[in-house]
mmCIF file of C-alpha atoms and ligand atoms in Angstrom:
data_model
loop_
_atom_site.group_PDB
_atom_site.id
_atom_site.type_symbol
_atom_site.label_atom_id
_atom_site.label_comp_id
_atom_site.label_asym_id
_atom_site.label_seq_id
_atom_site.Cartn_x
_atom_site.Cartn_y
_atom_site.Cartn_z
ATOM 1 C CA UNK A 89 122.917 78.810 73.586
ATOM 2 C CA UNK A 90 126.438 78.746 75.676
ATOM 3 C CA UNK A 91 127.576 75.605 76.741
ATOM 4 C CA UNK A 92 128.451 76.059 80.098
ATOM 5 C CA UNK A 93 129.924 72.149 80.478
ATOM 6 C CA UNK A 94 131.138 70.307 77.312
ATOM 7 C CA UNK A 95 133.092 67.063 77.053
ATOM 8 C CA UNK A 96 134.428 66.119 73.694
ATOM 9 C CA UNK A 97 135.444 62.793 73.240
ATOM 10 C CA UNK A 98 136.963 62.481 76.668
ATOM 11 C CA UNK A 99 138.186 59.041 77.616
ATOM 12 C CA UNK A 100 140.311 57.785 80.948
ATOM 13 C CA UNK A 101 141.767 54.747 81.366
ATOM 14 C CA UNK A 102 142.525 52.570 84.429
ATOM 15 C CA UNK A 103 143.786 49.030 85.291
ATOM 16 C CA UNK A 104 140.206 47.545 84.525
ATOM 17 C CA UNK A 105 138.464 50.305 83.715
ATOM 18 C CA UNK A 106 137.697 52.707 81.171
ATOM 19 C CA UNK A 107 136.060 56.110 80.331
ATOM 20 C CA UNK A 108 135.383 56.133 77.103
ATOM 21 C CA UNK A 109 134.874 58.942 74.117
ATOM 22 C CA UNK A 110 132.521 60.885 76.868
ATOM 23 C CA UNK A 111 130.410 63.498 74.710
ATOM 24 C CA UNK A 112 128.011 65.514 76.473
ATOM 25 C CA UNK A 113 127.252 68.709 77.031
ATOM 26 C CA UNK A 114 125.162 71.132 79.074
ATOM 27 C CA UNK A 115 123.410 74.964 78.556
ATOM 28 C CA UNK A 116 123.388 77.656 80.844
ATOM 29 C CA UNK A 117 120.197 77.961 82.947
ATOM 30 C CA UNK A 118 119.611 74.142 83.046
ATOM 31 C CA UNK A 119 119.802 71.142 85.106
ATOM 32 C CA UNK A 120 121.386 68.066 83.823
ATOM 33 C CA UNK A 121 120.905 64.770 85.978
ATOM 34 C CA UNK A 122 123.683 62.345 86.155
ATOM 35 C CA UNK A 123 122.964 58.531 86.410
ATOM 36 C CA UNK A 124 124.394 55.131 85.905
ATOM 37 C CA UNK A 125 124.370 51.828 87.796
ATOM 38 C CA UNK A 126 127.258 51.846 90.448
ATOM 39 C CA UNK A 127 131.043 52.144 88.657
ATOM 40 C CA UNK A 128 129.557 53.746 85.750
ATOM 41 C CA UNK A 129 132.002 56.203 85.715
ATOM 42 C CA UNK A 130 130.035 58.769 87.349
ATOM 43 C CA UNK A 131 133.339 60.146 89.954
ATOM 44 C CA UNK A 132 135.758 59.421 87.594
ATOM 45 C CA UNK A 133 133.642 62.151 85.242
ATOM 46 C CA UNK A 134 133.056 64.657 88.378
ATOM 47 C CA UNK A 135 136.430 64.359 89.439
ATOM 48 C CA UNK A 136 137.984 65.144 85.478
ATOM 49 C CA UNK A 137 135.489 68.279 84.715
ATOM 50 C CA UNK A 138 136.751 69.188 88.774
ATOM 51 C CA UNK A 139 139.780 68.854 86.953
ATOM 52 C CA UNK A 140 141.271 66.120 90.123
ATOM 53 C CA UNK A 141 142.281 63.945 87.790
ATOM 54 C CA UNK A 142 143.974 63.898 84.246
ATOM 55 C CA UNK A 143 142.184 62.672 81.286
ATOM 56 C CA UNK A 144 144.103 60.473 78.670
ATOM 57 C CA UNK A 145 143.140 62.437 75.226
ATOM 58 C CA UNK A 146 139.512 64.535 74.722
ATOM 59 C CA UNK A 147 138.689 67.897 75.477
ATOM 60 C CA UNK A 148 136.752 69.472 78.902
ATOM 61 C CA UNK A 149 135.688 72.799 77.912
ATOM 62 C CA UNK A 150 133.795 74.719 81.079
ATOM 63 C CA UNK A 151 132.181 78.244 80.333
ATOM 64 C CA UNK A 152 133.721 77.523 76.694
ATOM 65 C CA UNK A 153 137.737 77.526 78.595
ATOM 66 C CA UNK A 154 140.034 74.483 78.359
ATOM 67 C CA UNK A 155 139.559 73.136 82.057
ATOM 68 C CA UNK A 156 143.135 72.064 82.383
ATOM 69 C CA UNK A 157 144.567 75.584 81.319
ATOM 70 C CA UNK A 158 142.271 77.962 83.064
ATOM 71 C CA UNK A 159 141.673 75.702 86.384
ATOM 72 C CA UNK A 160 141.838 78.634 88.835
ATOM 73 C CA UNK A 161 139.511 80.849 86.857
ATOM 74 C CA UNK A 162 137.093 78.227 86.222
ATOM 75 C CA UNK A 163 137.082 77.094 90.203
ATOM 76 C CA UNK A 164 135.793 80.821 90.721
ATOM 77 C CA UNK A 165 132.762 80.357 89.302
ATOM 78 C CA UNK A 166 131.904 76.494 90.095
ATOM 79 C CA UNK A 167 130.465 75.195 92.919
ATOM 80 C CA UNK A 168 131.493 71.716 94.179
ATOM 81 C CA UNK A 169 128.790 70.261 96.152
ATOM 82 C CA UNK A 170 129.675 66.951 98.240
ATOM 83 C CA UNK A 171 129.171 65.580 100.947
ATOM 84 C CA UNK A 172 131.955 63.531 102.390
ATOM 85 C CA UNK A 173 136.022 65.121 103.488
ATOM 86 C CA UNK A 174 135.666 68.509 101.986
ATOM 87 C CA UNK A 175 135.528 70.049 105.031
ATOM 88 C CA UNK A 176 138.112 70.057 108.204
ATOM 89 C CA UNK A 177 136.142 68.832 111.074
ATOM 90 C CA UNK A 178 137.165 69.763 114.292
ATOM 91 C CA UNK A 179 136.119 73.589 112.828
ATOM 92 C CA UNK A 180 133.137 75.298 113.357
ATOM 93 C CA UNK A 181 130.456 76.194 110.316
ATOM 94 C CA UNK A 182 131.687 79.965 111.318
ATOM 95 C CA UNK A 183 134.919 78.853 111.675
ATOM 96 C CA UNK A 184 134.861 77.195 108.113
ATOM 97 C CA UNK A 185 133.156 79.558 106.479
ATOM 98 C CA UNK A 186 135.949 81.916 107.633
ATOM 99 C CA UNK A 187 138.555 79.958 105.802
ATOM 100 C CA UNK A 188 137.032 79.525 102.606
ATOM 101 C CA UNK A 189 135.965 83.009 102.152
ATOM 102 C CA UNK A 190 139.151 84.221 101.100
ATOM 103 C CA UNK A 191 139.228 82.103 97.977
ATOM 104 C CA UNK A 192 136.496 83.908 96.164
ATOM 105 C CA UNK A 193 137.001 87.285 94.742
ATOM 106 C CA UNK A 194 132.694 87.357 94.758
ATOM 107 C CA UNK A 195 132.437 85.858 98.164
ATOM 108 C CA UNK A 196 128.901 87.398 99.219
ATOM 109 C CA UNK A 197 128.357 87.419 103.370
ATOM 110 C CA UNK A 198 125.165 88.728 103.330
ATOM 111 C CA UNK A 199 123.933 85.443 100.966
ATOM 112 C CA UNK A 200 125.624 83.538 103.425
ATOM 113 C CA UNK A 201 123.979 85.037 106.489
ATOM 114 C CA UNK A 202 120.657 84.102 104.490
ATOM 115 C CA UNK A 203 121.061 80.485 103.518
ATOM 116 C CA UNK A 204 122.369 80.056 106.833
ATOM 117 C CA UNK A 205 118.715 81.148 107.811
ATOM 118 C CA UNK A 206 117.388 79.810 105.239
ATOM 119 C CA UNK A 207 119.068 75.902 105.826
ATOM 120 C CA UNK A 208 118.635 76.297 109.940
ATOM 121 C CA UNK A 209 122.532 75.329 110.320
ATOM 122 C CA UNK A 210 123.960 75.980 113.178
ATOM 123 C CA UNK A 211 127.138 78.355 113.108
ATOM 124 C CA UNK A 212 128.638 76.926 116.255
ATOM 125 C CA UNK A 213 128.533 73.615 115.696
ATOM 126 C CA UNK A 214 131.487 71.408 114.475
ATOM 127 C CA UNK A 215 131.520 70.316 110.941
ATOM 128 C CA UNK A 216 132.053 66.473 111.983
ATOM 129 C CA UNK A 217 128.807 66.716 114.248
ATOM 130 C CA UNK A 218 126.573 67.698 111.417
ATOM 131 C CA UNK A 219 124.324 65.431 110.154
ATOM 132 C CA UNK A 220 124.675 64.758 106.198
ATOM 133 C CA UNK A 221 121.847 66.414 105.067
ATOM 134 C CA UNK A 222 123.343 69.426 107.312
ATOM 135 C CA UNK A 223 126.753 68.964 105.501
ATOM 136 C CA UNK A 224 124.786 69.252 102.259
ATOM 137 C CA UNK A 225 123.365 72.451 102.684
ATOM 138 C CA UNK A 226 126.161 74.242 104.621
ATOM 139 C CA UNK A 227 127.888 72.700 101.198
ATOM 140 C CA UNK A 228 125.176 74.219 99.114
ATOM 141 C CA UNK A 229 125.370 77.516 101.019
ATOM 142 C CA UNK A 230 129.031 77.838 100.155
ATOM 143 C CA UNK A 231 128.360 77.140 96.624
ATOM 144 C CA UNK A 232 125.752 79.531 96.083
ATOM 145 C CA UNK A 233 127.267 82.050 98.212
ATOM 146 C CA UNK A 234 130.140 83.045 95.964
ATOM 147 C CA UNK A 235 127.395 83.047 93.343
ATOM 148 C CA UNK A 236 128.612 79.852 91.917
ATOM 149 C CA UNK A 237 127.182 80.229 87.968
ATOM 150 C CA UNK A 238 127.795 75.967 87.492
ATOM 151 C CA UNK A 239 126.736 74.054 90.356
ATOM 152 C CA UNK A 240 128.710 70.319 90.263
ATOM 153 C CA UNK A 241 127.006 67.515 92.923
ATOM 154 C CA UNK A 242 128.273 64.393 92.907
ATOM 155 C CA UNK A 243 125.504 62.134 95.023
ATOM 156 C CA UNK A 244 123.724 64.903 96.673
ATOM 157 C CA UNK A 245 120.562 63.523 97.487
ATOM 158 C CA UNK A 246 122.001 60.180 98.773
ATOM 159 C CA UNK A 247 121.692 59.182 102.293
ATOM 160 C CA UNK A 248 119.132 61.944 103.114
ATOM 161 C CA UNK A 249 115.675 61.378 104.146
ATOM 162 C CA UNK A 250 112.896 62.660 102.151
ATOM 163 C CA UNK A 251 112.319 66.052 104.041
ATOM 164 C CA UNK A 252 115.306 67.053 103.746
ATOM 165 C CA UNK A 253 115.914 65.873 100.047
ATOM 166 C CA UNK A 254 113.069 67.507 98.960
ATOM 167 C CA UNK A 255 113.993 70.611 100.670
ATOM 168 C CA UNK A 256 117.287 70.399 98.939
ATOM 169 C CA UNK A 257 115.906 69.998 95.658
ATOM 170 C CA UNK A 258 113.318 72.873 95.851
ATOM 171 C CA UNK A 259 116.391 74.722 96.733
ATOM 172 C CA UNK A 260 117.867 73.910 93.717
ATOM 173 C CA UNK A 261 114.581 74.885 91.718
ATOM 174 C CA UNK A 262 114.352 77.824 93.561
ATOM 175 C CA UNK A 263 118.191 78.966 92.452
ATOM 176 C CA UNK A 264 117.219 78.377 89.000
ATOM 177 C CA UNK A 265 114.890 80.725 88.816
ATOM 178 C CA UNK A 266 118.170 82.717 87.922
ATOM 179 C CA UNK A 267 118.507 82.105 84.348
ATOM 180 C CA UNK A 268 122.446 82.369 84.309
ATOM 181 C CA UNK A 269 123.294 79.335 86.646
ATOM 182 C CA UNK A 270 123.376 75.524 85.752
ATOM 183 C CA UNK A 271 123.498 72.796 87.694
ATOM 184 C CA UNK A 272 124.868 69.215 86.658
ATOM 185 C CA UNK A 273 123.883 66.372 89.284
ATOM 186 C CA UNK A 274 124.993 62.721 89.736
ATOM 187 C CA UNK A 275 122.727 60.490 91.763
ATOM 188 C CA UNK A 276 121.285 57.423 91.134
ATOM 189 C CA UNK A 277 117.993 58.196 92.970
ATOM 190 C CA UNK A 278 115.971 58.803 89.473
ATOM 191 C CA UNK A 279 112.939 59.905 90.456
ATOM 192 C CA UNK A 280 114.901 63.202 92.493
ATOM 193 C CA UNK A 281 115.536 63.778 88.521
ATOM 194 C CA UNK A 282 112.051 63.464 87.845
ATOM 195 C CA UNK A 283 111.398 66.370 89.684
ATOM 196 C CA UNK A 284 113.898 68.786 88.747
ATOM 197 C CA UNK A 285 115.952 67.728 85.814
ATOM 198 C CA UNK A 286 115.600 69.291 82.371
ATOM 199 C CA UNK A 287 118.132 66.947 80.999
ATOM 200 C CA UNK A 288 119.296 62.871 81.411
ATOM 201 C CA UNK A 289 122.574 61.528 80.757
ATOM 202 C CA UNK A 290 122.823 58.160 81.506
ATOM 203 C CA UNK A 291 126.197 56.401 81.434
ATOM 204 C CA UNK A 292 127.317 52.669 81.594
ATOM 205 C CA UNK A 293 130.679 51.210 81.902
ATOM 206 C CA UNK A 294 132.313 53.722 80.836
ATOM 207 C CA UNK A 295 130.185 54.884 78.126
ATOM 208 C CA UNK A 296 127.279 57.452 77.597
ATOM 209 C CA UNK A 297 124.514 55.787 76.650
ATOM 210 C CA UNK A 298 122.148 58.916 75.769
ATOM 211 C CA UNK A 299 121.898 62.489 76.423
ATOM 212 C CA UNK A 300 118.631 63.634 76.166
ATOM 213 C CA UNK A 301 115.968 66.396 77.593
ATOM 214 C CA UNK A 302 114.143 64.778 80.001
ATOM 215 C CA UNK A 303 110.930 65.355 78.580
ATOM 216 C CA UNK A 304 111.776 63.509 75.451
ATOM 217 C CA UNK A 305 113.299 60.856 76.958
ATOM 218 C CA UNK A 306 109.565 60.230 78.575
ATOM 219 C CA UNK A 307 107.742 60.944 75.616
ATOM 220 C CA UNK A 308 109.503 59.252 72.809
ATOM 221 C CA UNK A 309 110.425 56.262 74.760
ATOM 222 C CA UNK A 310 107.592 53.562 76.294
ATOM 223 C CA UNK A 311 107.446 50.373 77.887
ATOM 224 C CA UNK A 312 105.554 47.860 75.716
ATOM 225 C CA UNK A 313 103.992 44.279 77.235
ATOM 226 C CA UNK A 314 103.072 41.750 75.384
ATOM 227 C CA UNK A 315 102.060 37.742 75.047
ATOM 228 C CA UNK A 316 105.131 36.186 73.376
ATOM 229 C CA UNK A 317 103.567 34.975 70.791
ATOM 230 C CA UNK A 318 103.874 38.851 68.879
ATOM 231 C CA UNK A 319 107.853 38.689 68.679
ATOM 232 C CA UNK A 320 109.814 37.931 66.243
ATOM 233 C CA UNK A 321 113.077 39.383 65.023
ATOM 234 C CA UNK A 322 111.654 42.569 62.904
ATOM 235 C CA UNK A 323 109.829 43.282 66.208
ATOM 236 C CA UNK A 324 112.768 42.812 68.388
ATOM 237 C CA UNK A 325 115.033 45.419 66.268
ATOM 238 C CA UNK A 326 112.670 48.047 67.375
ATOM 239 C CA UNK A 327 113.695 47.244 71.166
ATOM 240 C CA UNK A 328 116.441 48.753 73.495
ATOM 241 C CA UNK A 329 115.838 46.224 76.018
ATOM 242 C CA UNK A 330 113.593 42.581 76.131
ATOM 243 C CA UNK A 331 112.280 40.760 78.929
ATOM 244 C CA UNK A 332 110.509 37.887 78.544
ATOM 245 C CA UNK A 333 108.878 35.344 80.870
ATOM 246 C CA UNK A 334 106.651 32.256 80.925
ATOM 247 C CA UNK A 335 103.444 34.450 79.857
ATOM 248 C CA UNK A 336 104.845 37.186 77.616
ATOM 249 C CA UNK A 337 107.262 39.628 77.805
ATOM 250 C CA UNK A 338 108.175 43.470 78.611
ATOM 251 C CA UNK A 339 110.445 45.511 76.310
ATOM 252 C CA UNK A 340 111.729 49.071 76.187
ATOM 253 C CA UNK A 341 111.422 50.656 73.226
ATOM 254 C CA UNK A 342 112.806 54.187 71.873
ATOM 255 C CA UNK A 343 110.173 55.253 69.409
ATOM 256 C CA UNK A 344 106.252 55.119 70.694
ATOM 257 C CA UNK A 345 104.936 56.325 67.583
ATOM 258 C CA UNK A 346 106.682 53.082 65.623
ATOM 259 C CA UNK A 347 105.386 50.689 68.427
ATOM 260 C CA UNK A 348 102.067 51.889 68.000
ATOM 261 C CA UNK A 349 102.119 51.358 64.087
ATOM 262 C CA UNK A 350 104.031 48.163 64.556
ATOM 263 C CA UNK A 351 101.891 46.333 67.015
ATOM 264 C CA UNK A 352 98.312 48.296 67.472
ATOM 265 C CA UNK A 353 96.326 47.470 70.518
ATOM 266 C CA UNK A 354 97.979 43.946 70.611
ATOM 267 C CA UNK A 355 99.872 45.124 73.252
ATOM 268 C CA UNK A 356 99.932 47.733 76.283
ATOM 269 C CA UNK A 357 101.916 50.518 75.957
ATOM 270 C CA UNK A 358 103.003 52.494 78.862
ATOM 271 C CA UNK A 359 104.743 55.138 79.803
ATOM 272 C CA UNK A 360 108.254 54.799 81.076
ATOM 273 C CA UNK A 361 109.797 55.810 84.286
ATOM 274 C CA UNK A 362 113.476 57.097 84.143
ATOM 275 C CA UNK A 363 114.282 54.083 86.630
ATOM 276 C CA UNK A 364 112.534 51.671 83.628
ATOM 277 C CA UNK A 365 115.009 53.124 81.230
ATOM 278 C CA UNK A 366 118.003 53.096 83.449
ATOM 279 C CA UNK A 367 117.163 49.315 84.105
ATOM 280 C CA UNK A 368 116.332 48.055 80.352
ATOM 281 C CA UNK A 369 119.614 50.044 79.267
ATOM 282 C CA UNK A 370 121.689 48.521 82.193
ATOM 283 C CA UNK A 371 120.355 45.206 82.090
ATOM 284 C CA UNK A 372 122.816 42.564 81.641
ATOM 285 C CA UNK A 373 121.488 39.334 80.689
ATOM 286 C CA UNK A 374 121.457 37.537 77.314
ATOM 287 C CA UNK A 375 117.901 38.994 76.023
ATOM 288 C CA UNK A 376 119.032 42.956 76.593
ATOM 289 C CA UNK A 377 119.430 44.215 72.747
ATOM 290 C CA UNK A 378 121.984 46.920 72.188
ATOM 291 C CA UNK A 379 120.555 50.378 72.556
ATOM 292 C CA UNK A 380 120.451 52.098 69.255
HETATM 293 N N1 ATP B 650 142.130 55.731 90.968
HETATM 294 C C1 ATP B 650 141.591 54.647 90.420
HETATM 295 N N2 ATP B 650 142.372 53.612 90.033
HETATM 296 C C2 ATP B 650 141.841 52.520 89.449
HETATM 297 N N3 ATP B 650 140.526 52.339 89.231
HETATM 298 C C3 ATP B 650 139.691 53.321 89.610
HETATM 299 C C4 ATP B 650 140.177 54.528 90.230
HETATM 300 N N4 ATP B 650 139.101 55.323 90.485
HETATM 301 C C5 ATP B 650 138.008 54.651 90.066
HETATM 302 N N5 ATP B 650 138.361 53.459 89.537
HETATM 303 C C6 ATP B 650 137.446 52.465 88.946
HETATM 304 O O1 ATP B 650 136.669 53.092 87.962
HETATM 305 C C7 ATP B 650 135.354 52.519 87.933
HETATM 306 C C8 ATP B 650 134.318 53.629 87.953
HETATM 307 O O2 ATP B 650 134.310 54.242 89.226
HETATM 308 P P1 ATP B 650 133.453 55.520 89.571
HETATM 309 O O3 ATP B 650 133.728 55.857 90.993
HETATM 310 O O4 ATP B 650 133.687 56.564 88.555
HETATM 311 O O5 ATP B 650 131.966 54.971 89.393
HETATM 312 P P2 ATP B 650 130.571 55.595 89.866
HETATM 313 O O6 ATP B 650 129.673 55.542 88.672
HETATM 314 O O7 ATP B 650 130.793 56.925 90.508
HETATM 315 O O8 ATP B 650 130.090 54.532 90.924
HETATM 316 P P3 ATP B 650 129.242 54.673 92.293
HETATM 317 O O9 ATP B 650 127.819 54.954 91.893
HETATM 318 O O10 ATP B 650 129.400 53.323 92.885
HETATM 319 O O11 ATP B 650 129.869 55.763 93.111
HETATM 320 C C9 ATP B 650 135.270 51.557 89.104
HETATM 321 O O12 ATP B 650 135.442 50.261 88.601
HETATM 322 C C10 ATP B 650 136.446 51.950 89.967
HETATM 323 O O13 ATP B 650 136.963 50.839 90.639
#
């Protein structure tokens, strides 16, 4: 399988904050969601594969190129989808279209006329009087019009209502129906990744925490409650994350098949949610055990 997006090792450092040894990577033809608790290091990431911003030592290989070296080649065939002062505007969606056009040797106006269609923008109408979901997909439109093979969104989904988010993301389904792009998406509205994600990588200060396909992520792992009497430490070791209360207590564990040996029907086991992982991994008080 070609990695489309690989980071090796990548770490960035500032005042009080710090990337750290960043490993991930992603295939062609699949959709990697993004997530960590705000100043994860989510941007900071975006903006190093987008190549805005130096790294300190690591490698950021995109379609198997060094990202640094072969920036202009690479930008060809990436799509940078974001919402927020990547467009000038006092221009028109025409208008804007008309000046990013020239930077793409596959620059396709026919696909363009479609999504247009497709999206219901309005070609007239000034980029600063779009609403955000509108700036999304005239964003979207420009990506996938120069036939984009890596899409990149930082946040897509946020801010949007649910019509139009799940119009966005059946978009994105529907573009992956061509085997040849990817799409790597940072949000931290999990349950958009529920729907279309084939693979979670969740990062926290500064650090990746797992990389995973999605659909072993929600099979392997399992929320397990209990009456407090059942811990002790050889229990606890099999936990990611603990929380305990007056009557018993709620854990996160990252083996189901173990929990059920370990405890049998003393205790419920359930079925996490990604926003149940993101939480027990997160979580920052004195009872969260290291994740493993
Ligand atoms: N240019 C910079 N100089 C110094 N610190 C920075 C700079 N850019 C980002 N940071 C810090 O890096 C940390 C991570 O920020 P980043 O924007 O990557 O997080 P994030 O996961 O995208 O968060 P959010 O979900 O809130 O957007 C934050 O503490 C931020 O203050």
């Amino acid at each position: 399988m070609e990695k489309v997006l690989d980071f090796i090792n990548v770490s960035k450092h500032y005042m009080d904050f710090s990337l750290k040894n960043v490993t991930f990577s992603l295939e062609r033809g699949y959709i990697m969601g993004f997530i960590g608790p705000n100043g994860a290091g989510k941007s900071t990431t975006i903006k190093l594969m987008m190549n805005l911003i130096k790294k300190d030592s690591g490698q950021i290989k995109i379609f198997g190129l060094d990202c640094e070296k072969n920036n202009i080649a690479i930008k060809e065939r990436i799509g940078f989808v974001y919402d927020e002062n990547l467009f000038y505007g006092e221009l028109t969606v025409q208008e804007m279209k008309d000046f990013i056009r020239p930077f793409y040797k596959k620059w396709d106006e026919s696909l363009f006329a479609r999504y247009i269609k497709e999206f219901n923008l309005p070609l007239k109408k000034k980029i600063k009087h779009l609403s955000k979901g509108m700036k999304m997909k005239f964003s979207l439109a420009i990506a996938l019009s120069h036939h984009a093979e890596l899409l990149i969104m930082d946040e897509p989904t946020s801010g949007l209502d649910p019509v139009i988010r799940n119009e966005l993301l059946d978009a994105l389904q529907f573009l992956l129906q061509d085997e040849n792009k990817s799409v790597f998406f940072s949000t931290h509205i999990t349950s958009d990744l529920e729907k279309v994600a084939d693979f979670i990588t969740i990062i926290n200060q500064g650090e990746i925490l797992l990389s995973k396909t999605k659909d072993e992520l929600l099979e392997e792992y399992c929320i397990v409650k209990g009456r407090k009497e059942l811990l002790n430490s050889n229990h606890q070791k099999h936990f990611i994350g603990l929380k305990k209360n007056k009557y018993g207590f709620e854990a996160l564990a990252g083996n189901k098949r173990e929990i059920t040996k370990l405890f049998g029907d003393s205790v419920v086991v359930e079925k996490p949610s990604l926003d149940d992982i993101l939480l027990f991994l997160t979580r920052k008080d004195e009872d969260r055990v290291s994740p493993h």
